[in-house]
Structures are given as structure tokens and as C-alpha cells.
Tab-separated table of C-alpha atoms in Angstrom:
chain	number	residue	atom	x	y	z
A	1126	MET	CA	120.365	40.507	38.958
A	1127	MET	CA	121.309	41.558	42.477
A	1128	GLN	CA	124.233	39.080	42.560
A	1129	GLU	CA	125.691	40.612	39.387
A	1130	TYR	CA	125.651	44.121	40.843
A	1131	LYS	CA	129.107	45.497	41.539
A	1132	GLN	CA	129.229	49.158	42.488
A	1133	LEU	CA	131.739	51.247	40.596
A	1134	ASP	CA	134.230	53.420	42.434
A	1135	MET	CA	133.018	56.884	41.433
A	1136	ARG	CA	135.320	58.960	43.647
A	1137	TYR	CA	137.427	59.875	40.624
A	1138	GLU	CA	135.047	58.700	37.885
A	1139	GLU	CA	137.324	55.689	37.257
A	1140	ALA	CA	139.947	58.107	35.917
A	1141	GLU	CA	143.546	56.909	35.783
A	1142	LEU	CA	145.601	58.391	38.602
A	1143	ARG	CA	149.354	58.685	38.339
A	1144	SER	CA	149.714	57.227	41.838
A	1145	LYS	CA	147.873	54.044	40.715
A	1146	ARG	CA	150.119	53.177	37.780
A	1147	LYS	CA	151.426	49.620	37.844
A	1148	LYS	CA	154.792	50.361	36.254
A	1149	GLN	CA	156.446	53.149	38.175
A	1150	SER	CA	159.756	54.989	38.013
A	1151	TRP	CA	161.419	56.355	41.168
A	1152	ILE	CA	159.653	59.654	40.503
A	1153	ASP	CA	156.317	57.840	40.353
A	1154	ARG	CA	157.101	55.986	43.581
A	1155	THR	CA	157.916	59.293	45.323
A	1156	TRP	CA	154.726	60.761	43.904
A	1157	THR	CA	152.735	57.742	45.111
A	1158	PHE	CA	154.207	58.033	48.610
A	1159	PHE	CA	153.222	61.667	49.062
A	1160	SER	CA	149.843	61.200	47.371
A	1161	SER	CA	148.872	58.616	49.992
A	1162	VAL	CA	146.152	59.787	52.355
A	1163	LYS	CA	147.723	57.637	55.087
A	1164	VAL	CA	150.994	59.546	54.794
A	1165	GLY	CA	149.107	62.844	55.107
A	1166	LEU	CA	147.261	61.595	58.195
A	1167	TRP	CA	150.521	60.432	59.786
A	1168	LEU	CA	152.082	63.839	59.178
A	1169	ILE	CA	149.050	65.606	60.659
A	1170	GLY	CA	149.222	63.279	63.668
A	1171	LEU	CA	152.916	64.011	64.223
A	1172	ILE	CA	152.334	67.773	63.964
A	1173	ILE	CA	149.458	67.586	66.471
A	1174	LEU	CA	151.554	65.440	68.825
A	1175	ALA	CA	154.536	67.811	68.605
A	1176	SER	CA	152.281	70.826	69.159
A	1177	GLY	CA	150.815	69.153	72.230
A	1178	VAL	CA	154.245	68.375	73.693
A	1179	GLY	CA	155.247	71.980	73.003
A	1180	THR	CA	152.614	73.158	75.499
A	1181	ILE	CA	153.919	71.078	78.424
A	1182	PHE	CA	156.503	73.705	79.387
A	1183	PRO	CA	156.474	77.416	78.425
A	1184	GLN	CA	158.019	78.469	75.137
A	1185	GLU	CA	161.269	80.416	75.220
A	1186	MET	CA	159.553	83.777	74.669
A	1187	TYR	CA	157.609	83.366	77.935
A	1188	ILE	CA	160.445	82.437	80.300
A	1189	PRO	CA	162.336	85.025	82.435
A	1190	GLN	CA	164.590	86.989	80.117
A	1191	ALA	CA	167.434	87.195	82.615
A	1192	THR	CA	167.983	83.415	82.582
A	1193	PRO	CA	169.437	81.709	79.473
A	1194	PRO	CA	167.038	79.040	78.154
A	1195	GLU	CA	169.692	76.310	78.311
A	1196	GLU	CA	169.860	76.912	82.075
A	1197	PHE	CA	166.208	77.715	82.759
A	1198	TYR	CA	164.593	74.451	81.617
A	1199	GLY	CA	167.006	72.183	83.459
A	1200	LYS	CA	166.840	74.288	86.606
A	1201	GLU	CA	163.038	74.510	86.649
A	1202	TYR	CA	162.025	71.078	85.313
A	1203	GLY	CA	165.041	68.839	85.844
A	1204	THR	CA	165.926	66.100	83.357
A	1205	ALA	CA	162.610	66.491	81.532
A	1206	GLY	CA	163.426	70.169	80.991
A	1207	ASP	CA	166.890	69.348	79.636
A	1208	ILE	CA	165.395	66.861	77.148
A	1209	TYR	CA	162.689	69.386	76.247
A	1210	TYR	CA	165.352	71.977	75.431
A	1211	ALA	CA	167.697	69.551	73.635
A	1212	LEU	CA	164.911	68.427	71.257
A	1213	GLY	CA	164.004	72.007	70.381
A	1214	PHE	CA	160.560	72.050	72.008
A	1215	HIS	CA	161.463	75.328	73.780
A	1216	ASN	CA	161.217	77.133	70.430
A	1217	LEU	CA	158.949	74.614	68.747
A	1218	PHE	CA	157.240	76.632	66.034
A	1219	GLU	CA	160.510	77.849	64.563
A	1220	SER	CA	162.499	74.619	64.986
A	1221	TRP	CA	163.848	73.078	61.788
A	1222	TRP	CA	162.156	69.705	62.284
A	1223	TYR	CA	158.719	71.220	63.010
A	1224	ILE	CA	158.979	73.408	59.911
A	1225	GLY	CA	160.141	70.277	58.064
A	1226	LEU	CA	156.990	68.377	59.089
A	1227	ILE	CA	154.811	71.239	57.858
A	1228	THR	CA	156.776	71.336	54.595
A	1229	LEU	CA	156.218	67.603	54.053
A	1230	LEU	CA	152.508	68.009	54.838
A	1231	LEU	CA	152.220	70.869	52.344
A	1232	LEU	CA	153.988	68.759	49.734
A	1233	SER	CA	151.599	65.879	50.439
A	1234	ILE	CA	148.515	68.118	50.181
A	1235	ILE	CA	149.688	69.632	46.881
A	1236	ILE	CA	150.549	66.254	45.325
A	1237	VAL	CA	147.284	64.673	46.522
A	1238	SER	CA	145.324	67.555	44.982
A	1239	ILE	CA	147.150	67.416	41.640
A	1240	ASP	CA	146.980	63.623	41.509
A	1241	ARG	CA	143.192	63.557	41.930
A	1242	PHE	CA	141.823	66.923	40.810
A	1243	PHE	CA	142.916	67.060	37.176
A	1244	PRO	CA	141.851	63.492	36.228
A	1245	LEU	CA	138.503	64.067	37.957
A	1246	TYR	CA	138.052	67.456	36.275
A	1247	ARG	CA	138.729	65.994	32.809
A	1248	ALA	CA	136.443	63.030	33.459
A	1249	LEU	CA	133.524	65.210	34.553
A	1250	LYS	CA	134.043	67.750	31.783
A	1251	LYS	CA	134.020	65.082	29.066
A	1252	GLN	CA	131.490	62.691	30.594
A	1253	PRO	CA	129.249	61.129	27.898
A	1254	VAL	CA	125.483	61.349	27.949
A	1255	ILE	CA	125.100	57.732	26.770
A	1256	GLN	CA	126.806	55.388	29.195
A	1257	SER	CA	127.520	51.665	28.851
A	1258	ASP	CA	125.414	48.931	30.455
A	1259	ARG	CA	128.328	48.215	32.806
A	1260	PHE	CA	128.385	51.849	33.946
A	1261	MET	CA	124.577	52.048	34.347
A	1262	GLY	CA	124.476	48.762	36.224
A	1263	GLY	CA	127.395	49.755	38.452
A	1264	GLN	CA	125.645	52.757	39.978
A	1265	ARG	CA	124.161	52.449	43.441
A	1266	PHE	CA	120.768	53.720	42.300
A	1267	GLY	CA	118.989	52.356	39.233
A	1268	ALA	CA	115.817	51.088	37.671
A	1269	GLU	CA	114.736	49.448	34.428
A	1270	THR	CA	111.348	49.274	32.710
A	1271	ALA	CA	109.600	49.257	29.355
A	1272	GLY	CA	109.043	52.767	28.053
A	1273	THR	CA	109.482	55.338	25.301
A	1274	VAL	CA	111.610	58.399	24.561
A	1275	LYS	CA	108.506	60.577	25.120
A	1276	GLN	CA	108.723	59.761	28.829
A	1277	ILE	CA	112.356	60.950	28.838
A	1278	ASP	CA	111.262	64.124	27.037
A	1279	ALA	CA	108.549	64.677	29.656
A	1280	ILE	CA	110.905	64.402	32.630
A	1281	GLU	CA	113.350	66.978	31.251
A	1282	PRO	CA	111.397	70.140	32.313
A	1283	LEU	CA	110.664	68.607	35.719
A	1284	LEU	CA	114.357	68.101	36.407
A	1285	LYS	CA	115.210	71.589	35.154
A	1286	LYS	CA	112.819	73.023	37.740
A	1287	LYS	CA	114.819	71.240	40.419
A	1288	GLY	CA	118.019	72.938	39.275
A	1289	TYR	CA	119.463	70.192	37.088
A	1290	LYS	CA	121.429	71.008	33.957
A	1291	ILE	CA	120.276	68.804	31.084
A	1292	ARG	CA	122.282	67.322	28.224
A	1293	ARG	CA	120.661	65.203	25.482
A	1294	GLN	CA	122.084	62.856	22.887
A	1295	ASP	CA	120.098	60.508	20.614
A	1296	GLY	CA	117.146	60.545	22.993
A	1297	ALA	CA	119.264	59.822	26.082
A	1298	LEU	CA	119.373	62.271	28.979
A	1299	LEU	CA	122.010	63.309	31.510
A	1300	ALA	CA	120.777	65.519	34.360
A	1301	GLU	CA	123.380	67.037	36.646
A	1302	LYS	CA	123.396	69.579	39.459
A	1303	GLN	CA	125.883	70.984	41.979
A	1304	ARG	CA	128.997	69.615	40.320
A	1305	PHE	CA	130.939	72.247	42.256
A	1306	GLY	CA	130.264	70.169	45.378
A	1307	ARG	CA	132.970	67.774	44.166
A	1308	TRP	CA	135.533	70.563	44.424
A	1309	GLY	CA	134.952	71.098	48.156
A	1310	PRO	CA	137.893	68.902	49.303
A	1311	TYR	CA	140.255	70.603	46.848
A	1312	ILE	CA	139.143	74.032	48.066
A	1313	ASN	CA	139.949	72.712	51.555
A	1314	HIS	CA	143.413	71.851	50.327
A	1315	ILE	CA	143.948	75.364	48.943
A	1316	GLY	CA	142.961	76.760	52.333
A	1317	LEU	CA	145.341	74.402	54.135
A	1318	VAL	CA	148.202	75.290	51.792
A	1319	LEU	CA	147.653	78.998	52.477
A	1320	PHE	CA	147.298	78.425	56.222
A	1321	PHE	CA	150.359	76.209	56.703
A	1322	GLY	CA	152.282	78.230	54.124
A	1323	GLY	CA	151.542	81.344	56.191
A	1324	ALA	CA	152.802	79.573	59.293
A	1325	MET	CA	156.031	78.700	57.474
A	1326	LEU	CA	156.503	82.317	56.377
A	1327	ARG	CA	157.194	83.195	60.014
A	1328	ILE	CA	160.769	82.040	59.553
A	1329	VAL	CA	161.252	84.445	56.626
A	1330	PRO	CA	163.055	87.604	57.817
A	1331	GLY	CA	160.729	90.579	58.086
A	1332	MET	CA	157.506	88.559	58.023
A	1333	HIS	CA	157.214	87.947	61.765
A	1334	GLU	CA	158.890	89.754	64.655
A	1335	ASP	CA	158.364	89.326	68.377
A	1336	GLU	CA	160.488	91.209	70.916
A	1337	LEU	CA	160.138	91.936	74.629
A	1338	LEU	CA	161.645	95.318	75.496
A	1339	TRP	CA	162.210	96.496	79.080
A	1340	LEU	CA	162.107	100.292	79.326
A	1341	ARG	CA	162.914	102.320	82.419
A	1342	GLU	CA	161.127	105.642	82.844
A	1343	GLY	CA	163.002	108.273	80.904
A	1344	GLU	CA	165.010	105.675	78.975
A	1345	THR	CA	165.231	105.493	75.169
A	1346	LEU	CA	166.233	102.189	73.577
A	1347	PRO	CA	166.455	100.842	70.013
A	1348	ILE	CA	163.886	98.315	68.801
A	1349	GLU	CA	165.820	95.308	67.515
A	1350	ALA	CA	162.750	94.024	65.648
A	1351	THR	CA	163.085	97.053	63.338
A	1352	ASP	CA	166.824	96.468	62.807
A	1353	ASN	CA	167.390	99.386	65.216
A	1354	GLU	CA	165.718	101.784	62.785
A	1355	TYR	CA	163.218	102.930	65.425
A	1356	TYR	CA	163.662	103.856	69.095
A	1357	LEU	CA	161.161	103.945	71.962
A	1358	GLU	CA	161.246	106.288	74.938
A	1359	ASN	CA	159.381	105.524	78.147
A	1360	ASN	CA	157.975	108.909	79.162
A	1361	ALA	CA	156.002	107.611	82.156
A	1362	PHE	CA	154.680	104.332	83.531
A	1363	ASN	CA	151.390	104.366	85.413
A	1364	ILE	CA	149.815	101.601	87.436
A	1365	GLU	CA	146.462	101.494	89.210
A	1366	PHE	CA	145.601	98.958	91.921
A	1367	TYR	CA	142.285	97.650	93.162
A	1368	ASP	CA	141.165	99.124	96.462
A	1369	PRO	CA	139.550	96.355	98.551
A	1370	GLU	CA	137.448	98.992	100.322
A	1371	LYS	CA	135.921	100.269	97.070
A	1372	VAL	CA	134.837	97.038	95.403
A	1373	ASP	CA	131.963	94.618	95.964
A	1374	ALA	CA	132.251	92.475	99.077
A	1375	LYS	CA	132.710	89.258	97.071
A	1376	PHE	CA	135.659	90.776	95.232
A	1377	SER	CA	137.065	92.361	98.389
A	1378	GLU	CA	137.543	88.957	100.006
A	1379	ALA	CA	139.307	87.640	96.908
A	1380	LEU	CA	141.640	90.664	96.876
A	1381	LYS	CA	142.505	90.137	100.520
A	1382	ARG	CA	143.236	86.451	99.907
A	1383	ALA	CA	145.559	87.455	97.052
A	1384	GLY	CA	147.801	88.929	99.719
A	1385	GLY	CA	149.006	92.213	98.348
A	1386	SER	CA	148.214	94.798	95.727
A	1387	VAL	CA	146.359	93.527	92.655
A	1388	PRO	CA	146.877	95.659	89.519
A	1389	LYS	CA	143.711	97.009	87.926
A	1390	ASN	CA	145.341	98.660	84.945
A	1391	TYR	CA	148.788	99.749	83.864
A	1392	ASP	CA	150.018	101.690	80.857
A	1393	THR	CA	153.092	103.358	79.432
A	1394	LYS	CA	153.239	106.773	77.808
A	1395	MET	CA	155.869	106.620	75.092
A	1396	THR	CA	157.479	108.446	72.204
A	1397	LEU	CA	158.620	106.818	68.981
A	1398	TYR	CA	161.746	108.056	67.211
A	1399	LYS	CA	163.280	107.187	63.874
A	1400	LYS	CA	167.029	107.001	63.423
A	1401	THR	CA	168.129	109.370	60.655
A	1402	GLY	CA	171.886	108.982	61.047
A	1403	MET	CA	174.710	109.385	63.558
A	1404	THR	CA	175.885	112.502	65.371
A	1405	ASP	CA	179.490	113.670	65.506
A	1406	ASP	CA	179.982	111.892	68.834
A	1407	PHE	CA	178.687	108.621	67.292
A	1408	LYS	CA	175.269	108.672	68.938
A	1409	PRO	CA	172.068	108.005	66.993
A	1410	ASP	CA	170.438	111.099	65.522
A	1411	LEU	CA	166.752	110.620	66.336
A	1412	GLU	CA	163.715	112.266	64.755
A	1413	LYS	CA	160.404	112.194	66.616
A	1414	VAL	CA	157.693	110.228	64.797
A	1415	LYS	CA	154.754	110.158	67.208
A	1416	SER	CA	153.744	109.990	70.858
A	1417	GLY	CA	151.084	107.878	72.470
A	1418	GLU	CA	150.477	105.213	75.047
A	1419	THR	CA	150.041	101.478	75.278
A	1420	ALA	CA	147.808	99.740	77.794
A	1421	VAL	CA	146.728	96.141	78.261
A	1422	ASN	CA	144.992	95.085	75.016
A	1423	GLN	CA	145.375	98.618	73.627
A	1424	PRO	CA	148.528	98.572	71.483
A	1425	PHE	CA	150.583	101.536	70.334
A	1426	GLU	CA	150.905	101.140	66.555
A	1427	PHE	CA	153.347	102.267	63.886
A	1428	GLU	CA	153.801	100.946	60.354
A	1429	ASN	CA	153.227	97.158	60.596
A	1430	TYR	CA	154.230	96.991	64.257
A	1431	GLN	CA	152.171	96.887	67.429
A	1432	VAL	CA	153.525	97.653	70.898
A	1433	PHE	CA	151.604	95.831	73.644
A	1434	GLN	CA	151.804	96.544	77.361
A	1435	GLU	CA	152.725	93.121	78.687
A	1436	GLN	CA	154.636	93.301	81.971
A	1437	TYR	CA	156.177	95.562	84.557
A	1438	ALA	CA	158.873	95.133	87.172
A	1439	ALA	CA	157.317	94.547	90.576
A	1440	ASP	CA	160.223	96.349	92.286
A	1441	PRO	CA	161.240	99.744	90.911
A	1442	GLU	CA	164.915	100.437	90.260
A	1443	PHE	CA	166.995	103.204	91.711
A	1444	LYS	CA	167.321	106.008	89.178
A	1445	THR	CA	169.647	108.415	90.989
A	1446	MET	CA	171.346	108.605	94.363
A	1447	SER	CA	172.516	111.801	96.068
A	1448	PHE	CA	175.398	111.937	98.543
A	1449	ASN	CA	176.676	114.562	100.940
A	1450	ILE	CA	180.418	114.961	101.375
A	1451	GLU	CA	180.873	115.502	105.086
A	1452	ASN	CA	183.854	116.433	107.241
A	1453	GLN	CA	183.625	113.897	110.074
A	1454	LYS	CA	185.662	116.085	112.406
A	1455	THR	CA	183.514	119.197	112.091
A	1456	GLY	CA	180.230	117.648	110.873
A	1457	LYS	CA	180.131	120.240	108.095
A	1458	VAL	CA	178.693	119.295	104.667
A	1459	VAL	CA	181.163	120.349	101.996
A	1460	ASP	CA	178.940	119.716	98.961
A	1461	THR	CA	176.397	117.301	97.432
A	1462	ILE	CA	176.633	115.141	94.314
A	1463	LYS	CA	173.901	113.303	92.391
A	1464	VAL	CA	174.872	110.025	90.683
A	1465	ASP	CA	172.888	108.929	87.638
A	1466	LEU	CA	172.853	105.154	88.068
A	1467	ARG	CA	172.281	104.557	84.365
A	1468	ASN	CA	175.192	106.682	83.232
A	1469	PRO	CA	177.379	107.644	86.189
A	1470	ASP	CA	180.223	110.123	85.735
A	1471	ALA	CA	183.761	109.087	86.523
A	1472	THR	CA	184.586	112.388	88.270
A	1473	TYR	CA	182.524	114.980	90.140
A	1474	GLU	CA	184.126	118.430	90.521
A	1475	LEU	CA	183.074	120.215	93.741
A	1476	LYS	CA	183.575	123.703	95.137
A	1477	GLY	CA	186.587	124.581	97.218
A	1478	GLY	CA	188.974	122.302	95.378
A	1479	TYR	CA	187.185	119.098	96.356
A	1480	GLU	CA	186.729	116.235	93.882
A	1481	VAL	CA	185.010	112.836	94.023
A	1482	GLU	CA	186.132	109.976	91.786
A	1483	LEU	CA	183.876	106.991	91.130
A	1484	LYS	CA	186.363	104.132	91.015
A	1485	ASP	CA	183.806	101.318	90.712
A	1486	PHE	CA	180.047	100.885	90.468
A	1487	LEU	CA	178.262	97.641	91.404
A	1488	PRO	CA	174.553	97.902	90.401
A	1489	ASP	CA	173.413	94.746	92.226
A	1490	PHE	CA	175.963	94.382	95.003
A	1491	VAL	CA	176.826	90.965	96.487
A	1492	VAL	CA	179.899	89.395	98.022
A	1493	LYS	CA	181.111	86.153	96.418
A	1494	ASP	CA	184.181	84.272	97.547
A	1495	GLY	CA	185.045	87.197	99.790
A	1496	LYS	CA	185.049	89.698	96.906
A	1497	PRO	CA	182.486	92.394	96.075
A	1498	THR	CA	180.751	91.863	92.727
A	1499	THR	CA	177.371	92.407	91.029
A	1500	ASN	CA	174.606	89.922	90.315
A	1501	SER	CA	173.136	91.841	87.383
A	1502	SER	CA	173.217	95.167	85.577
A	1503	ARG	CA	169.990	96.332	87.225
A	1504	PRO	CA	170.558	98.932	89.975
A	1505	VAL	CA	168.495	97.229	92.669
A	1506	ASN	CA	171.175	97.174	95.371
A	1507	PRO	CA	173.831	99.647	94.198
A	1508	ALA	CA	177.228	100.039	95.789
A	1509	PHE	CA	180.012	102.508	94.956
A	1510	VAL	CA	183.735	102.781	95.451
A	1511	PHE	CA	184.430	106.511	95.924
A	1512	ASN	CA	187.721	108.336	96.236
A	1513	ILE	CA	187.356	111.773	97.888
A	1514	LYS	CA	190.110	114.259	97.089
A	1515	SER	CA	190.440	117.262	99.390
A	1516	PRO	CA	193.044	119.948	100.132
A	1517	GLU	CA	194.091	117.887	103.166
A	1518	HIS	CA	194.193	114.628	101.231
A	1519	PRO	CA	195.125	115.360	97.573
A	1520	GLU	CA	195.643	111.628	96.868
A	1521	GLY	CA	192.141	110.920	98.109
A	1522	GLU	CA	190.392	108.774	100.700
A	1523	ARG	CA	188.702	105.642	99.420
A	1524	SER	CA	185.564	103.949	100.765
A	1525	LEU	CA	182.935	101.416	99.678
A	1526	ILE	CA	179.447	102.866	100.056
A	1527	GLY	CA	176.130	101.066	99.651
A	1528	ILE	CA	172.745	100.586	101.273
A	1529	LYS	CA	173.529	100.047	104.971
A	1530	LEU	CA	177.144	99.660	103.917
A	1531	ASN	CA	180.210	101.837	104.641
A	1532	VAL	CA	183.545	100.088	104.397
A	1533	GLY	CA	186.647	102.162	105.099
A	1534	GLY	CA	184.788	105.416	105.614
A	1535	ASP	CA	185.035	105.540	109.431
A	1536	GLU	CA	188.827	106.074	109.392
A	1537	ASN	CA	188.655	108.860	106.777
A	1538	GLN	CA	188.348	112.574	107.469
A	1539	TYR	CA	185.695	112.917	104.790
A	1540	LYS	CA	182.808	110.513	104.258
A	1541	MET	CA	179.917	110.053	101.827
A	1542	GLY	CA	176.439	110.204	103.366
A	1543	PHE	CA	173.120	109.413	101.678
A	1544	ALA	CA	171.147	112.517	100.802
A	1545	GLY	CA	168.251	111.032	98.835
A	1546	THR	CA	167.200	108.764	95.976
A	1547	GLU	CA	164.936	108.755	92.939
A	1548	LEU	CA	163.164	105.574	91.853
A	1549	SER	CA	162.279	104.493	88.331
A	1550	ASN	CA	159.512	102.129	87.233
A	1551	ILE	CA	160.274	99.594	84.518
A	1552	SER	CA	157.758	98.713	81.808
A	1553	GLY	CA	157.881	95.521	79.757
A	1554	VAL	CA	156.387	96.033	76.286
A	1555	ARG	CA	156.005	93.429	73.555
A	1556	ILE	CA	156.770	94.602	70.002
A	1557	LYS	CA	155.029	92.443	67.426
A	1558	LYS	CA	154.867	92.348	63.664
A	1559	ASP	CA	153.007	89.604	61.849
A	1560	LEU	CA	152.574	89.831	58.087
A	1561	THR	CA	151.517	86.181	57.974
A	1562	LEU	CA	148.094	86.838	59.515
A	1563	PRO	CA	146.388	87.582	56.160
A	1564	PHE	CA	147.536	84.172	54.892
A	1565	LEU	CA	146.204	82.491	58.029
A	1566	PHE	CA	142.841	84.295	57.895
A	1567	VAL	CA	142.315	83.821	54.153
A	1568	GLY	CA	143.448	80.197	54.383
A	1569	GLY	CA	141.026	79.557	57.252
A	1570	ILE	CA	138.116	81.198	55.406
A	1571	ILE	CA	138.823	79.226	52.216
A	1572	PHE	CA	139.086	76.004	54.214
A	1573	MET	CA	135.705	76.624	55.875
A	1574	ALA	CA	134.154	77.508	52.507
A	1575	GLY	CA	135.419	74.232	51.043
A	1576	LEU	CA	134.090	72.352	54.056
A	1577	LEU	CA	130.626	73.868	53.675
A	1578	ILE	CA	130.556	73.253	49.910
A	1579	GLY	CA	131.580	69.638	50.318
A	1580	MET	CA	129.064	68.991	53.116
A	1581	TYR	CA	125.931	70.801	51.951
A	1582	TRP	CA	126.039	70.726	48.143
A	1583	PRO	CA	126.185	67.086	47.034
A	1584	HIS	CA	126.902	66.321	43.408
A	1585	ARG	CA	123.846	64.618	41.848
A	1586	ARG	CA	123.440	63.002	38.445
A	1587	LEU	CA	120.748	61.023	36.675
A	1588	TRP	CA	121.201	59.039	33.456
A	1589	ILE	CA	118.173	57.877	31.453
A	1590	ARG	CA	118.350	56.135	28.093
A	1591	GLU	CA	116.010	54.073	25.901
A	1592	THR	CA	117.146	51.005	23.973
A	1593	ASN	CA	114.732	48.782	22.027
A	1594	GLY	CA	111.757	49.871	24.108
A	1595	GLN	CA	113.576	49.406	27.406
A	1596	ILE	CA	114.415	52.406	29.601
A	1597	LYS	CA	117.402	52.176	31.915
A	1598	ILE	CA	117.858	54.670	34.726
A	1599	ALA	CA	120.931	55.212	36.909
A	1600	GLY	CA	121.604	57.759	39.632
A	1601	PHE	CA	124.725	58.989	41.435
A	1602	THR	CA	125.444	61.257	44.387
A	1603	ASN	CA	128.552	61.611	46.494
A	1604	LYS	CA	126.534	62.512	49.620
A	1605	ASN	CA	122.994	62.314	50.996
A	1606	ALA	CA	121.823	59.312	48.996
A	1607	LEU	CA	118.306	59.538	50.397
A	1608	GLY	CA	118.010	63.109	49.117
A	1609	LEU	CA	118.780	62.070	45.533
A	1610	GLN	CA	116.419	59.132	45.713
A	1611	LYS	CA	113.567	61.268	47.035
A	1612	GLU	CA	114.152	64.097	44.553
A	1613	ALA	CA	114.468	61.845	41.495
A	1614	ASN	CA	111.553	59.574	42.431
A	1615	LEU	CA	109.099	62.469	42.489
A	1616	ALA	CA	109.949	63.330	38.883
A	1617	LEU	CA	110.124	59.704	37.716
A	1618	THR	CA	106.740	58.840	39.205
A	1619	GLU	CA	105.116	61.863	37.562
A	1620	VAL	CA	106.040	60.648	34.050
A	1621	GLY	CA	105.197	56.998	34.760
A	1622	LEU	CA	108.727	55.675	35.262
A	1623	PRO	CA	109.728	53.407	38.153
A	1624	GLN	CA	111.386	54.772	41.250
A	1625	LEU	CA	115.130	54.371	41.822
A	1626	GLU	CA	116.150	51.278	43.764
A	1627	ASP	CA	119.011	51.302	46.235
A	1628	ARG	CA	120.954	48.342	44.833
A	1629	GLN	CA	123.465	48.377	47.663
A	1630	LYS	CA	120.693	48.064	50.233
A	1631	LEU	CA	118.967	45.318	48.248
A	1632	ARG	CA	122.222	43.347	47.986
A	1633	GLU	CA	122.875	43.664	51.725
A	1634	GLU	CA	119.348	42.473	52.484
A	1635	GLY	CA	119.786	39.541	50.081
A	1636	GLU	CA	123.069	38.521	51.700
A	1637	SER	CA	121.551	38.636	55.181
A	1638	GLU	CA	118.685	36.285	54.293
């Protein structure tokens, strides 16, 4: 009898799957391709591999903003960086081919679920109580003995106590429990679809925004992530450093080894405005919404946006510079002007008929190829070309003035002399909006629920029928075979029926002898 045993494939209750049809159209062949578990595993492997490669170098959002990404990667990492950028790994999670892989994986998961779930659902819903000899003999667990229907009647209440649902037909019995355990993998698939679908939604406009905004103290700038509907003003930036003399000795040594000031905390006090229109001089008309502050891990929130304190400029910028207009012959100061380095005036009217014209402004002064120019728009090393008009020189006297720089001023009657500066701190805040998080969280929870259901609630069934004084018993479970055998044997023994035999184990033992 052991040689005749051939275990049935009960994964889908021998239901006909579309992917297993012998005669297939091109639609069926496409369906079969995406319903293959191997294809799904390959796609998962490629996504994992791509995600791993994407962590080798920093993503575009984390590189210095002043350097274009096409220059940064090659300059920092050489040929490997150029290849990294050319293949789109610098912006991996929004690249077309990465989104394409996720799309194919979602398609595979959906087709696999449809291909297997509905046939299995129909098969389990319509499963007969009386099964054929082939079916009974093809189950892993079974037993056969002489007996009566009364023994089947006696085992029914025992199985009910163990949580089995009982169906009867012509004396035969079908006991079943925890059928929902078969749906665990398909619940997993629903969770994965929601999770990866949420990840794909990041490319949909308005679902995910991520912007780094540099704000000088006193500056108000539009937030591009809100389509310039909202503006942020940096009212004040505060930073606190660790004092090596006021911390534990073990930390004091570490701070000294760090070589410089180590920030303890930094925050930005800010005001949020909403654009309500344009003024007559074509400037945004702003309405105050709220004030607050953002610190590390303590975001400033409005609508669906969060403003995180992320960075700050190590070197403050010059905010204003004041200059004295001096008569070099007499040493007398004629007047003083203050230049706003963010929005300098072209002309400064002074008392006594004096006037200063700002002919050129170089925020980050350098000399290249023998010509003065600027490295950037940040006023870190400002230089000015002034033209001083006076009653003695109505056409003006021109000079180039900068930090430790005075070109042309020595020959002039009037010169510009530094009278003071104001510095401005710069705060780097990250504006984030992520409406995909609920999909990710719900998808993850559903996936874990499906995993737990599939692992800890095995589907168990027991068939018992009597034919001509002979009782045949068959048992099935998709997990924890020993648990079914132990549970069923207690009830079978109590009514005088034989215990279930593990036919697979008996066949393996017979083959090994």
C-alpha cells in the first residue's frame, strides 16, 4: 500500500490555474510569465541590488547644493561617480527604471494573487464532504479500519470542542478549522501592493515634496514645495555649543579631540506667510499665518508640511557694511553710508552735495585671468566699485574697495573707509511633505498581519467516511503536521479509531531500507 501512495498537491486544491493551461494565447503567455514566482523573486532581487548600489554614494538631496550633481559625482568619486550619475543612481528612488522595476513587481504580485486566490477560494468553498478513494489515499495523513457510522457520530462533538467546523453528508464527516490561515499569503500581497504602491505615489505631484531652503536672518523666501504659495521668514537663528569645562571629564576629552566648537543645539525662530496676491510694484502681498520655531527633531508644522532644522552655515555672511567718506587731504569725514549687501542701492545721496554711486558689487570677490569677478552670490568676501561725486569732482572718483583691498583710492581726494559691519547667520531648513506615509504604514501592518496569520494559524481538515463497514480517514494541514496528527489522534483514540499515519514518513522509511 505504501508503494501506491502518491501525495496530492494541495496548495491550490488541484484547482485549474490559468497559468497552467496547456494551450495558451499570447495573453495567457504574458499572464504565465508574470504569475511565475521565479519572476517575482528576480524582480525583488534586482530591486534589492539597485537599492544597495544606491547607498554607495550619497543621493542628490544630500550633496552640497552649490555644486551641480553632474559635476559633484565625477569630482568627488572619479569615473565611478560619473557612471553612478549616468545610470541614475544619484536620484535612485525617483528614476524611471527603478519605478519601472517596482511597477513590474506590483504587476507580478497582483497577477500571482488573482491566478491562485480565486481558484483556491472556489475549491475550498465548494469542497465536498465525501471525497474519492484517490483523494483520501493521496493525503499525507490517513488511516483505515473496520468500524461503524456511530464512531463517526461520536467523534463529532470532540472535534467541535477543538474548534473544528463540522459538515455531514450520508454519514461522512468533514471537520475543518482555521481556513483563514490559507489567506495569509494573499493578505501579504495586499500589504505589499499598498506598500510599493505608496512608494510609487512619490512621483505623483503633490504627494511627496522635499526641499532644502537656506534662510539668512531677516530674510523671507518663497517655499517652492508649496508652488510659492507660502513664504518663510528667518526671524533669528540660535546655536548653543558644548562647553568642555562644564561636561563630564570623559566627554571633555572627546570635545577637545574634535578640535573646535561642537554644537549642542540649534534652532530657528520663523514666521510663515501666505501669498494673497501681488502689490502694485509687483511684489508678493503676504499675510501672516503663524510664528514658531524649528529645532533638531522638533519640526515647525503647517498643513501637510513639516519644516525641520537640518543645517546651518558654519561661517556667517556679511549682512551690511558701513563706510565713511573721508577727505584724504584734511582727514575730515564727510558722511557715512550703510550698504545692505542683500539689496544694495545704486546711489547714496549725502549731505553737502556729495553722492556715492555703486557701480559694481562682487559678493564673493576673486581675481580670475587678471579680472575681478565673484565666485558665488553669497557675500562672504564682498568688494565694491564706488564712484564718489563731490563739489570738487562732479564726474566722480572711482575706486575698488574690499576687505584689505583699496585699488585706485590712494590717488583720489576722497576715499571710502570701513566703518563697521553686521553679520548674518544662515539656517538650512528641510521642508517635507509626504502623503504616501499612510500607504506605507497600512501596507506594512497588513503585510505583518498576513505573515502572522499564515505562520500561526494552519489550515486543518479531517475527512472520515464509512463504506461497507470500512472507515477511511484522511487528514490535511498546510503547516505544523505534527500538531494536526497529535490533535486528531486524541479524538480518534477516544472513539476507538486508529491514529493517523504519516504516509510520507512511512514511504521514506520504506525507501531507505
